[in-house]
Coordinates of C-alpha atoms in Angstrom, one line a residue:
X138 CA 0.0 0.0 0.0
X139 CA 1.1 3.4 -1.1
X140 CA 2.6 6.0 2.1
X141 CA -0.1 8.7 0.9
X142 CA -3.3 6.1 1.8
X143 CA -4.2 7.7 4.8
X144 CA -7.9 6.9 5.5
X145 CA -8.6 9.6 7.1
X146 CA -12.5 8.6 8.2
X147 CA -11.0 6.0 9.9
X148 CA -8.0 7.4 11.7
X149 CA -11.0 9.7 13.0
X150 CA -13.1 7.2 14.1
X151 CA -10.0 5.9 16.3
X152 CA -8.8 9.3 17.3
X153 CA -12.6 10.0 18.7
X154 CA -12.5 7.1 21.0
X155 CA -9.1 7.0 22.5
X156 CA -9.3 6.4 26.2
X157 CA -12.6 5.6 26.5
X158 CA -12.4 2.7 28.8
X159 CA -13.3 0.3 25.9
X160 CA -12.1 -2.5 23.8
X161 CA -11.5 -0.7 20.0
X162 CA -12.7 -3.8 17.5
X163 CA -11.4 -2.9 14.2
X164 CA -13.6 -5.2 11.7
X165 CA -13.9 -6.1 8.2
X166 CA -12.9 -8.4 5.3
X167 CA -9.5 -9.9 5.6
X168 CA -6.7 -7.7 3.3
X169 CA -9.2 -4.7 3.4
X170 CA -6.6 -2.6 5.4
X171 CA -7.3 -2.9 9.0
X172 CA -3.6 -3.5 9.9
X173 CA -2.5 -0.8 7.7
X174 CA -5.0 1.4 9.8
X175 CA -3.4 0.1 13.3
X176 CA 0.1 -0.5 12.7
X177 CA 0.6 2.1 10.2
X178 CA -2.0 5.4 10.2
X179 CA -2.8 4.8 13.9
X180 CA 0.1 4.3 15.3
X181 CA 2.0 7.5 13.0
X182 CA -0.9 9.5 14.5
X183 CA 0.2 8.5 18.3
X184 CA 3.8 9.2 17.1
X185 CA 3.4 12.6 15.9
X186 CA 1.7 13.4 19.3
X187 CA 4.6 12.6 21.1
X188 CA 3.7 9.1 22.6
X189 CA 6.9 7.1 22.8
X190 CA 7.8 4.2 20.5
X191 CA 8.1 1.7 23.7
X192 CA 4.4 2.5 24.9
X193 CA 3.1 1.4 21.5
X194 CA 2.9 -2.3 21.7
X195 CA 1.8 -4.4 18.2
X196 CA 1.6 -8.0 18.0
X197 CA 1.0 -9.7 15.0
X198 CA -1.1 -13.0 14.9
X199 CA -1.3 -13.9 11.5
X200 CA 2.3 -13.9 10.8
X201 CA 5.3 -15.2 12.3
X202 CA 7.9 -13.1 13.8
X203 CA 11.5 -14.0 12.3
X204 CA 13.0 -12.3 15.1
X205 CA 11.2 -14.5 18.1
X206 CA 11.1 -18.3 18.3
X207 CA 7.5 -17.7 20.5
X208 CA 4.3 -18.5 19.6
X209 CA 2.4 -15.3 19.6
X210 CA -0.9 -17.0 19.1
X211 CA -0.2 -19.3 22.7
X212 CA -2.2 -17.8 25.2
X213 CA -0.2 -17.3 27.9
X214 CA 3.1 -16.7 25.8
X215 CA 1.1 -13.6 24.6
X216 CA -0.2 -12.5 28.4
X217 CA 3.3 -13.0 29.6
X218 CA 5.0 -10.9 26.8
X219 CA 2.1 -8.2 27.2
X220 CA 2.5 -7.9 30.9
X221 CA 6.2 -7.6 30.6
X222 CA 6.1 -4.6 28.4
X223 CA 4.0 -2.8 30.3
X224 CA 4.7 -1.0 33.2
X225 CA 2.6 0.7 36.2
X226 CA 4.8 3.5 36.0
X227 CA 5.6 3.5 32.2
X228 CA 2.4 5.9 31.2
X229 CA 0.1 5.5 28.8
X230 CA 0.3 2.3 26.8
X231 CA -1.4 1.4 23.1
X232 CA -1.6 -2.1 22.2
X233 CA -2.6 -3.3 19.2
X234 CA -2.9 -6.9 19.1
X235 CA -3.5 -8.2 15.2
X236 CA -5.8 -11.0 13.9
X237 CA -6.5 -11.7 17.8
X238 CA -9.2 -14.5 16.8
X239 CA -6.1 -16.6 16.0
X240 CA -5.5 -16.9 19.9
X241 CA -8.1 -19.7 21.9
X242 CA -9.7 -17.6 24.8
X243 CA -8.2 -14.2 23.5
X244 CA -11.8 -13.0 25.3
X245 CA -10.7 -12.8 28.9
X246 CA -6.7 -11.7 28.1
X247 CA -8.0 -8.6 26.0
X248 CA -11.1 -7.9 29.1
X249 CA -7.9 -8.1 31.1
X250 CA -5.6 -5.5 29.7
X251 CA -8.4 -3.1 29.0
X252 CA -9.3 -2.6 32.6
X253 CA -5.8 -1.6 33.3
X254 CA -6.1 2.4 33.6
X255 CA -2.8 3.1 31.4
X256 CA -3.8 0.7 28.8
X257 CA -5.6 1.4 25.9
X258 CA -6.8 -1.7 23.6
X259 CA -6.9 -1.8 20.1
X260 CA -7.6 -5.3 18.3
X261 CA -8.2 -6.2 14.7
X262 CA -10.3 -9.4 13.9
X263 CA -11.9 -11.2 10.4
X264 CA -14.1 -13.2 11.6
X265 CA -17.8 -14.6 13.1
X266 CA -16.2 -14.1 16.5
X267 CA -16.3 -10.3 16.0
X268 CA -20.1 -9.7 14.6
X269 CA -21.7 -6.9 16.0
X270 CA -24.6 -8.5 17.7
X271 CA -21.5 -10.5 20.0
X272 CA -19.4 -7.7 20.6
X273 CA -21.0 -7.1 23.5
X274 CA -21.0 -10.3 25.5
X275 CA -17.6 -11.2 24.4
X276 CA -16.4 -7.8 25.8
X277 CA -18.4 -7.6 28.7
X278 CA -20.4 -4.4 27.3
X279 CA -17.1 -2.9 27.1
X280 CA -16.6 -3.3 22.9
X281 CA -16.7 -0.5 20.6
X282 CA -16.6 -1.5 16.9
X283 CA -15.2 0.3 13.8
X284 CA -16.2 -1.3 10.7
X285 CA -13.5 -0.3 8.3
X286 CA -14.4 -1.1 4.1
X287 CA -12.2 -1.5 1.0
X288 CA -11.3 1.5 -0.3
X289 CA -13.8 4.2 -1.0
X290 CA -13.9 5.8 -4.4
X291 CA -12.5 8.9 -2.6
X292 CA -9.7 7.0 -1.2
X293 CA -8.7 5.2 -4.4
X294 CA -8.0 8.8 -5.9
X295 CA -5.8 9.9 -3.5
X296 CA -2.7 11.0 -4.6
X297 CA -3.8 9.8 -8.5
X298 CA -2.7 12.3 -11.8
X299 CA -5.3 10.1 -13.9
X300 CA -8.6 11.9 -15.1
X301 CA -11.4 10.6 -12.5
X302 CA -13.8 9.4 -14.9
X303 CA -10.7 6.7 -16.1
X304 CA -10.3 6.1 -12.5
X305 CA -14.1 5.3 -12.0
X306 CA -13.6 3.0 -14.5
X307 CA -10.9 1.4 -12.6
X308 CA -12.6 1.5 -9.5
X309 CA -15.8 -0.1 -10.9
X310 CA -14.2 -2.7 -12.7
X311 CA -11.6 -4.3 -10.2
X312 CA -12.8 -2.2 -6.9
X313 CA -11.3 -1.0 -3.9
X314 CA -8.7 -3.9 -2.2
X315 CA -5.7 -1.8 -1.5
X316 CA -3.5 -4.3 -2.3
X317 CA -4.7 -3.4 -6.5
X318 CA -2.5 -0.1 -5.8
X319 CA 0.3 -2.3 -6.3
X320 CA -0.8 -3.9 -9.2
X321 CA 0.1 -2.7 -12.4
X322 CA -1.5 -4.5 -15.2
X323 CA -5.9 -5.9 -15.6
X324 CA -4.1 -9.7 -15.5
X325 CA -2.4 -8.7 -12.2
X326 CA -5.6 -7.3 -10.6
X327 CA -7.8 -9.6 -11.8
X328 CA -5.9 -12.9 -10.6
X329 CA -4.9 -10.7 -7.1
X330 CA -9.1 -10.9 -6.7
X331 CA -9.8 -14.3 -7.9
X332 CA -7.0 -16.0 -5.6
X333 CA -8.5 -14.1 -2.3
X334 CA -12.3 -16.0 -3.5
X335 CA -10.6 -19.1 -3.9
X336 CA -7.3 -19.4 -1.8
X337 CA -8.5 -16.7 1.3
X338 CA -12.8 -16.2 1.7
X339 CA -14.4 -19.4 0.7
X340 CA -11.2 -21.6 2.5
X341 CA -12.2 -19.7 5.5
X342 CA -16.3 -20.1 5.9
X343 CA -15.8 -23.3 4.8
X344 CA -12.9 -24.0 7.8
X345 CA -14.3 -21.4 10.2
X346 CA -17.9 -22.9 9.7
X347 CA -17.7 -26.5 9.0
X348 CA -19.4 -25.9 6.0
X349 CA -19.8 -29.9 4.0
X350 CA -20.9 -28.7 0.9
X351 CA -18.2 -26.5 -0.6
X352 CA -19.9 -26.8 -3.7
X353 CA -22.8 -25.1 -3.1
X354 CA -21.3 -22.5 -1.0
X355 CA -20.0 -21.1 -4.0
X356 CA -22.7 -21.9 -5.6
X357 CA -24.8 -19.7 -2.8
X358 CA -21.6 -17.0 -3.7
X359 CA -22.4 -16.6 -7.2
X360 CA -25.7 -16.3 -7.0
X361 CA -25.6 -13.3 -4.6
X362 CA -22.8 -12.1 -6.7
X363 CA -25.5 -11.9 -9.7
X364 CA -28.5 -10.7 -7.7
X365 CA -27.0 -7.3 -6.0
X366 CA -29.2 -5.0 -6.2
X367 CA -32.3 -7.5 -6.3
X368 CA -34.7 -8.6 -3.6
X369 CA -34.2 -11.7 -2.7
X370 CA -34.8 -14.5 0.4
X371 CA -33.6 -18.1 1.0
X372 CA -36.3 -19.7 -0.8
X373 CA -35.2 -17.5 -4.1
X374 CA -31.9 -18.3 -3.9
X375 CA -32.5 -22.1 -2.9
X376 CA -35.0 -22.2 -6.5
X377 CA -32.2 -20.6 -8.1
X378 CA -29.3 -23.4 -7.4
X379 CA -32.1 -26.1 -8.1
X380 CA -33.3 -24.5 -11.6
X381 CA -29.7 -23.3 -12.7
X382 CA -26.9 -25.1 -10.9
X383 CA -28.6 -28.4 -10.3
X384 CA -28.1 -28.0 -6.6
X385 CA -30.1 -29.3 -4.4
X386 CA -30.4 -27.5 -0.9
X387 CA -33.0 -26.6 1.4
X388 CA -33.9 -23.2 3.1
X389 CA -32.7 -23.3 6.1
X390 CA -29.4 -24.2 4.9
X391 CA -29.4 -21.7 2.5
X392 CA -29.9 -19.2 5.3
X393 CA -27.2 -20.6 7.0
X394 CA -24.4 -19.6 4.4
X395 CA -26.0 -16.4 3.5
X396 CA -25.1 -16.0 7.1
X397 CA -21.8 -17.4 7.4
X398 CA -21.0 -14.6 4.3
X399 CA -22.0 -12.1 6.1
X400 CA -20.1 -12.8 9.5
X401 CA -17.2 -12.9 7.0
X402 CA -18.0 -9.5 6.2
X403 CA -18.1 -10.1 2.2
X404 CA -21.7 -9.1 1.7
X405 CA -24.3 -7.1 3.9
X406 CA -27.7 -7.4 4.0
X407 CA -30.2 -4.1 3.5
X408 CA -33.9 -5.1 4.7
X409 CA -37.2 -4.3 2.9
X410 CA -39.3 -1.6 5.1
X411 CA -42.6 -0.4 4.4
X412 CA -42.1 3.3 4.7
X413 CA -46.1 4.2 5.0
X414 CA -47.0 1.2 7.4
X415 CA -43.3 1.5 9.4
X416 CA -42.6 -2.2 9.0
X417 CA -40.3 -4.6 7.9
X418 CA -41.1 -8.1 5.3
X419 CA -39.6 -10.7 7.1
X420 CA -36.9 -12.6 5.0
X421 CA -36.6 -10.2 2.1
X422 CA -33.5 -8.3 1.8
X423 CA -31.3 -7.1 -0.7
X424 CA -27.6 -8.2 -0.3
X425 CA -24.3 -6.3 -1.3
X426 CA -20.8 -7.3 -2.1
X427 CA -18.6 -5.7 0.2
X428 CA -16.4 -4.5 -2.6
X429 CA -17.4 -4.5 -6.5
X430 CA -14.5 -5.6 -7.8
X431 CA -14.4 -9.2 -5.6
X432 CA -18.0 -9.1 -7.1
X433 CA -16.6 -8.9 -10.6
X434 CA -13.6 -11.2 -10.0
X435 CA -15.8 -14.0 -8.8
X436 CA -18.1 -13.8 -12.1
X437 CA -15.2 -13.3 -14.2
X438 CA -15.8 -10.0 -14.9
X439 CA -19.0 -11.1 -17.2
X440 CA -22.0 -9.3 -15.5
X441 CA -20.6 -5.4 -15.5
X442 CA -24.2 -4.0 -15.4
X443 CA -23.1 -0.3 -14.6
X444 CA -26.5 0.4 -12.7
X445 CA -26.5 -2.3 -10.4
X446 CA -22.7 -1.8 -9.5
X447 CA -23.0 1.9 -9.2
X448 CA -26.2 0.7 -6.9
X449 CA -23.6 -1.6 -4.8
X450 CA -21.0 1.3 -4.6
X451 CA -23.7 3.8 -2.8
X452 CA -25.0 1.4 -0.4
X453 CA -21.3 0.5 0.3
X454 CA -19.9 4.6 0.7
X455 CA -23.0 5.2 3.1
X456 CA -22.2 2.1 5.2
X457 CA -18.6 3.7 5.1
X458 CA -20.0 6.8 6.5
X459 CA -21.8 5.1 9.3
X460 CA -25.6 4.9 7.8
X461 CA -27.7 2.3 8.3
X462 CA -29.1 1.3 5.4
X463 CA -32.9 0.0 4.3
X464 CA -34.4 -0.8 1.3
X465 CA -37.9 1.5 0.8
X466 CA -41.7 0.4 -0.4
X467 CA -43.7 2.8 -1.2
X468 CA -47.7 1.3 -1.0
X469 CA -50.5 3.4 -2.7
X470 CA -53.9 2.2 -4.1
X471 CA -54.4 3.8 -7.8
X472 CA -56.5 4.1 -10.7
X473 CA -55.7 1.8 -13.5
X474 CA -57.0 0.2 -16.2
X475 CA -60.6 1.7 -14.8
X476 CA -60.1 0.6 -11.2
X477 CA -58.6 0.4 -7.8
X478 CA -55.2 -1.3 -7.8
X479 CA -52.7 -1.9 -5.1
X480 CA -49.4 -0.4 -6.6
X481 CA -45.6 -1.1 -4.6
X482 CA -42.9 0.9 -5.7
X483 CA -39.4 1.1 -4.5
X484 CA -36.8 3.6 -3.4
X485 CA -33.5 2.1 -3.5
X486 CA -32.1 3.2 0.1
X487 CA -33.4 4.5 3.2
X488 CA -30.1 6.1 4.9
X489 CA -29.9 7.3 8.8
X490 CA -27.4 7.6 11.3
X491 CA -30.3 8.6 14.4
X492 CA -30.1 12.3 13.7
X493 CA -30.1 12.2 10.0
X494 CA -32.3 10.5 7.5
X495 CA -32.8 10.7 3.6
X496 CA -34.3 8.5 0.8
X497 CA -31.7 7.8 -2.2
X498 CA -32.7 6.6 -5.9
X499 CA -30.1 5.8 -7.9
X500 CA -30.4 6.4 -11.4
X501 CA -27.5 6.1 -13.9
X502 CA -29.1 7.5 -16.7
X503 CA -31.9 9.9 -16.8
X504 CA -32.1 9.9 -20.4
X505 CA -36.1 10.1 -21.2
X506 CA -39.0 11.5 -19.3
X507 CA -40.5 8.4 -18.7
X508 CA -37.3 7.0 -17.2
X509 CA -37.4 10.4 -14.7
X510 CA -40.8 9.6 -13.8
X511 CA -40.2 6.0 -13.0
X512 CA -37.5 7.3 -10.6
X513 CA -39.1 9.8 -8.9
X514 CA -42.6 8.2 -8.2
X515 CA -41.9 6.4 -5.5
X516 CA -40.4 9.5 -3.9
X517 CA -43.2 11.6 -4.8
X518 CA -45.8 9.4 -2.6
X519 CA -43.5 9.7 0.5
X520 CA -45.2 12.2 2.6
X521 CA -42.6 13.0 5.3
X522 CA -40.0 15.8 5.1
X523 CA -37.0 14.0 5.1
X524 CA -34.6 14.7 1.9
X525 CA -35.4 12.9 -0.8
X526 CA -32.3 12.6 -3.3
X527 CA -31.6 11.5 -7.1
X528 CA -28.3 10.8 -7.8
X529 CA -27.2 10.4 -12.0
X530 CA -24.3 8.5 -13.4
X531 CA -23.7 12.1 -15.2
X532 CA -21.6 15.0 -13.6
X533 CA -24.0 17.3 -13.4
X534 CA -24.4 20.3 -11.1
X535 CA -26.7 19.3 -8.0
X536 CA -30.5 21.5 -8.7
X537 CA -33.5 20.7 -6.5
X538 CA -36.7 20.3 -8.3
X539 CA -40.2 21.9 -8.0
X540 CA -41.6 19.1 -6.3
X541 CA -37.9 19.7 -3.5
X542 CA -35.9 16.5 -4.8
X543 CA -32.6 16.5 -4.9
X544 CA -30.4 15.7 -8.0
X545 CA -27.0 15.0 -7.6
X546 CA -24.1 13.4 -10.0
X547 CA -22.2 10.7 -8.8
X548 CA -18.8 12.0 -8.1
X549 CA -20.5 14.4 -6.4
X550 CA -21.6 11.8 -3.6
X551 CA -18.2 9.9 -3.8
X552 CA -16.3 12.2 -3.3
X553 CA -17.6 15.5 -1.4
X554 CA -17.4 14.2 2.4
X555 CA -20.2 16.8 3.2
X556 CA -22.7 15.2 0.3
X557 CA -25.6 14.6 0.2
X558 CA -25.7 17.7 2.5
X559 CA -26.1 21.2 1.0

């Protein structure tokens, strides 16, 4: 990874909860840059505000130290290296402990440290042992999580001379691994991405998870792979390996790897909510890669539909900005062909962090009348006074409509830290 890769929203999110009295979980895909946040942005930061090299203490767990014949990963070969580098009287003390799911009962060492008052705890972890929902026990209430994401689209054109729209090509293509920044060449990216499905994210669910039928694990993987962007549930996806791939699975097991995928942190889940009767459908969601370009990778780069990727890159830059994310249905009755008819129309995201909240369509091309009144009627019959935003493939200059919706061009989402604010 290149010096100038700062990630800045990150280093933020750390610097806002230094001493707090809790556990720092730093989460995500494996090779998405959470060391690189630790060991690298974090641990400059602490540098350059004059905390001494010797009260910074990093352990590695997925790697093997040339320069020590211990094993890091032994539980009380850890504690006992731990407690001898820190000292009642040293000061403040940072430890960042790496890949810490590779230790058995890392649980009650980390609890441990963190209740120390001059120690302040800062772990990385890849895993099912570090979903959300689990934070919590496993840390006693004392967890605080920071979901870090491939690369933005902001961060991928940091420090870059090229003109952005080639770079958004880049970006939507092969996606935001940092590793790619290393890569010169399409072959060189494109086999970097294939060999994490294969030799890195399926290896692991199917170890981590017991998981029999490989097969149809990556079966289950290419199916959501295809179908971001679409509403699915188990039973879909379970007719969809039967129909297509010959598979033969039941629901319930289906659910169970849609599951394991998501505590490996390679697709999320946004949830179908009824914005007039404040409710959500039970087992329909649409899922998201994590990053496009391990999308594209697995598929072999065959499906590049430009809407539903653009679609998969919002979702993924408001996660990265600490939304939560729904999908909308909009229910009205309506006149057609001479009668009443029950009409559902959907807005692509429902976006709110607890103080803010806004509806999103997004709309690559706006290119007919019909196509704009498609995309704004299910906006149109939302009768609250939350902002209601459009936002275009095109780079246009942001207006706000008559009827007070928002457009806004793409790169101005990506890449204005302020947007989809005024």
């Amino acid at each position: 990874m290149q010096e100038f890769l700062e990630r800045k929203i990150y280093l933020k999110k750390l610097i806002d909860r230094m001493h707090n009295g809790e556990v720092k979980i730093i989460t995500g895909p494996r090779r998405c840059g959470k060391s690189w946040l630790l060991k690298k942005v974090f641990r400059s930061y602490l540098l350059s505000q004059g905390v001494r090299e010797e009260n910074i203490v990093i352990v590695s767990l997925d790697i093997e130290d040339e320069d020590s014949d211990e094993d890091m990963t032994d539980h009380d070969t850890l504690k006992k290296y731990l407690y001898g580098r820190i000292q009642p009287d040293g000061g403040q003390y940072y430890v960042f402990l790496d890949e810490v799911q590779e230790v058995e009962g890392f649980e009650k060492l980390v609890n441990g440290l963190a209740a120390r008052e001059n120690v302040d705890v800062y772990i990385t972890g890849s895993n099912s042992h570090f979903l959300s929902q689990d934070i919590k026990t496993i840390f006693r209430g004392r967890g605080d999580e920071v979901r870090v994401y491939p690369l933005s689209f902001s961060e991928f054109c940091q420090g870059r001379e090229e003109d952005t729209s080639a770079l958004w090509k880049e970006y939507y293509t092969y996606g935001g691994m940092p590793r790619l920044l290393r890569l010169g060449t399409p072959e060189q990216k494109a086999r970097y991405l294939q060999r994490l499905w294969n030799k890195t994210y399926i290896d692991d669910v199917v170890e981590r998870n017991n998981v029999r039928n490989k097969t149809a694990l990556e079966s289950m993987v290419d199916a959501l792979c295809s179908s971001v962007g679409s509403l699915v549930n188990p039973a879909k996806l379970r007719n969809t390996l039967q129909s297509v791939q010959k598979i033969r699975i039941d629901d319930g097991t289906v659910a169970s790897y849609i599951s394991y995928l998501e505590s490996s942190f390679l697709f999320e889940g946004a949830r179908r909510y009824n914005i007039r009767g404040k409710k959500y459908f039970e087992a329909i969601s649409k899922y998201y890669a994590v990053d496009v370009g391990l999308r594209n990778a697995r598929l072999n780069f065959r499906q590049q539909e430009i809407t539903h990727i653009m679609e998969n890159i919002i979702y993924n830059e408001l996660r990265s900005r600490d939304y939560l994310v729904d999908v909308g249905l909009v229910e009205s009755r309506e006149m057609r062909d001479g009668r009443q008819q029950f009409v559902q129309r959907e807005v692509d995201f429902i976006a709110t962090n607890g103080i803010d909240k806004f509806y999103i369509q997004s709309a690559y091309a706006l290119d007919s009348e019909e196509k704009k009144e498609q995309e704004l009627a299910s906006l149109l019959r939302i009768d609250d006074s939350f902002r209601k935003i459009v936002v275009v493939g095109s780079d246009i200059e942001s207006y706000t409509d008559e009827h007070g919706i928002t457009f806004m061009g793409l790169f101005q989402l990506l890449l204005d830290e302020k947007a989809p604010h005024p």
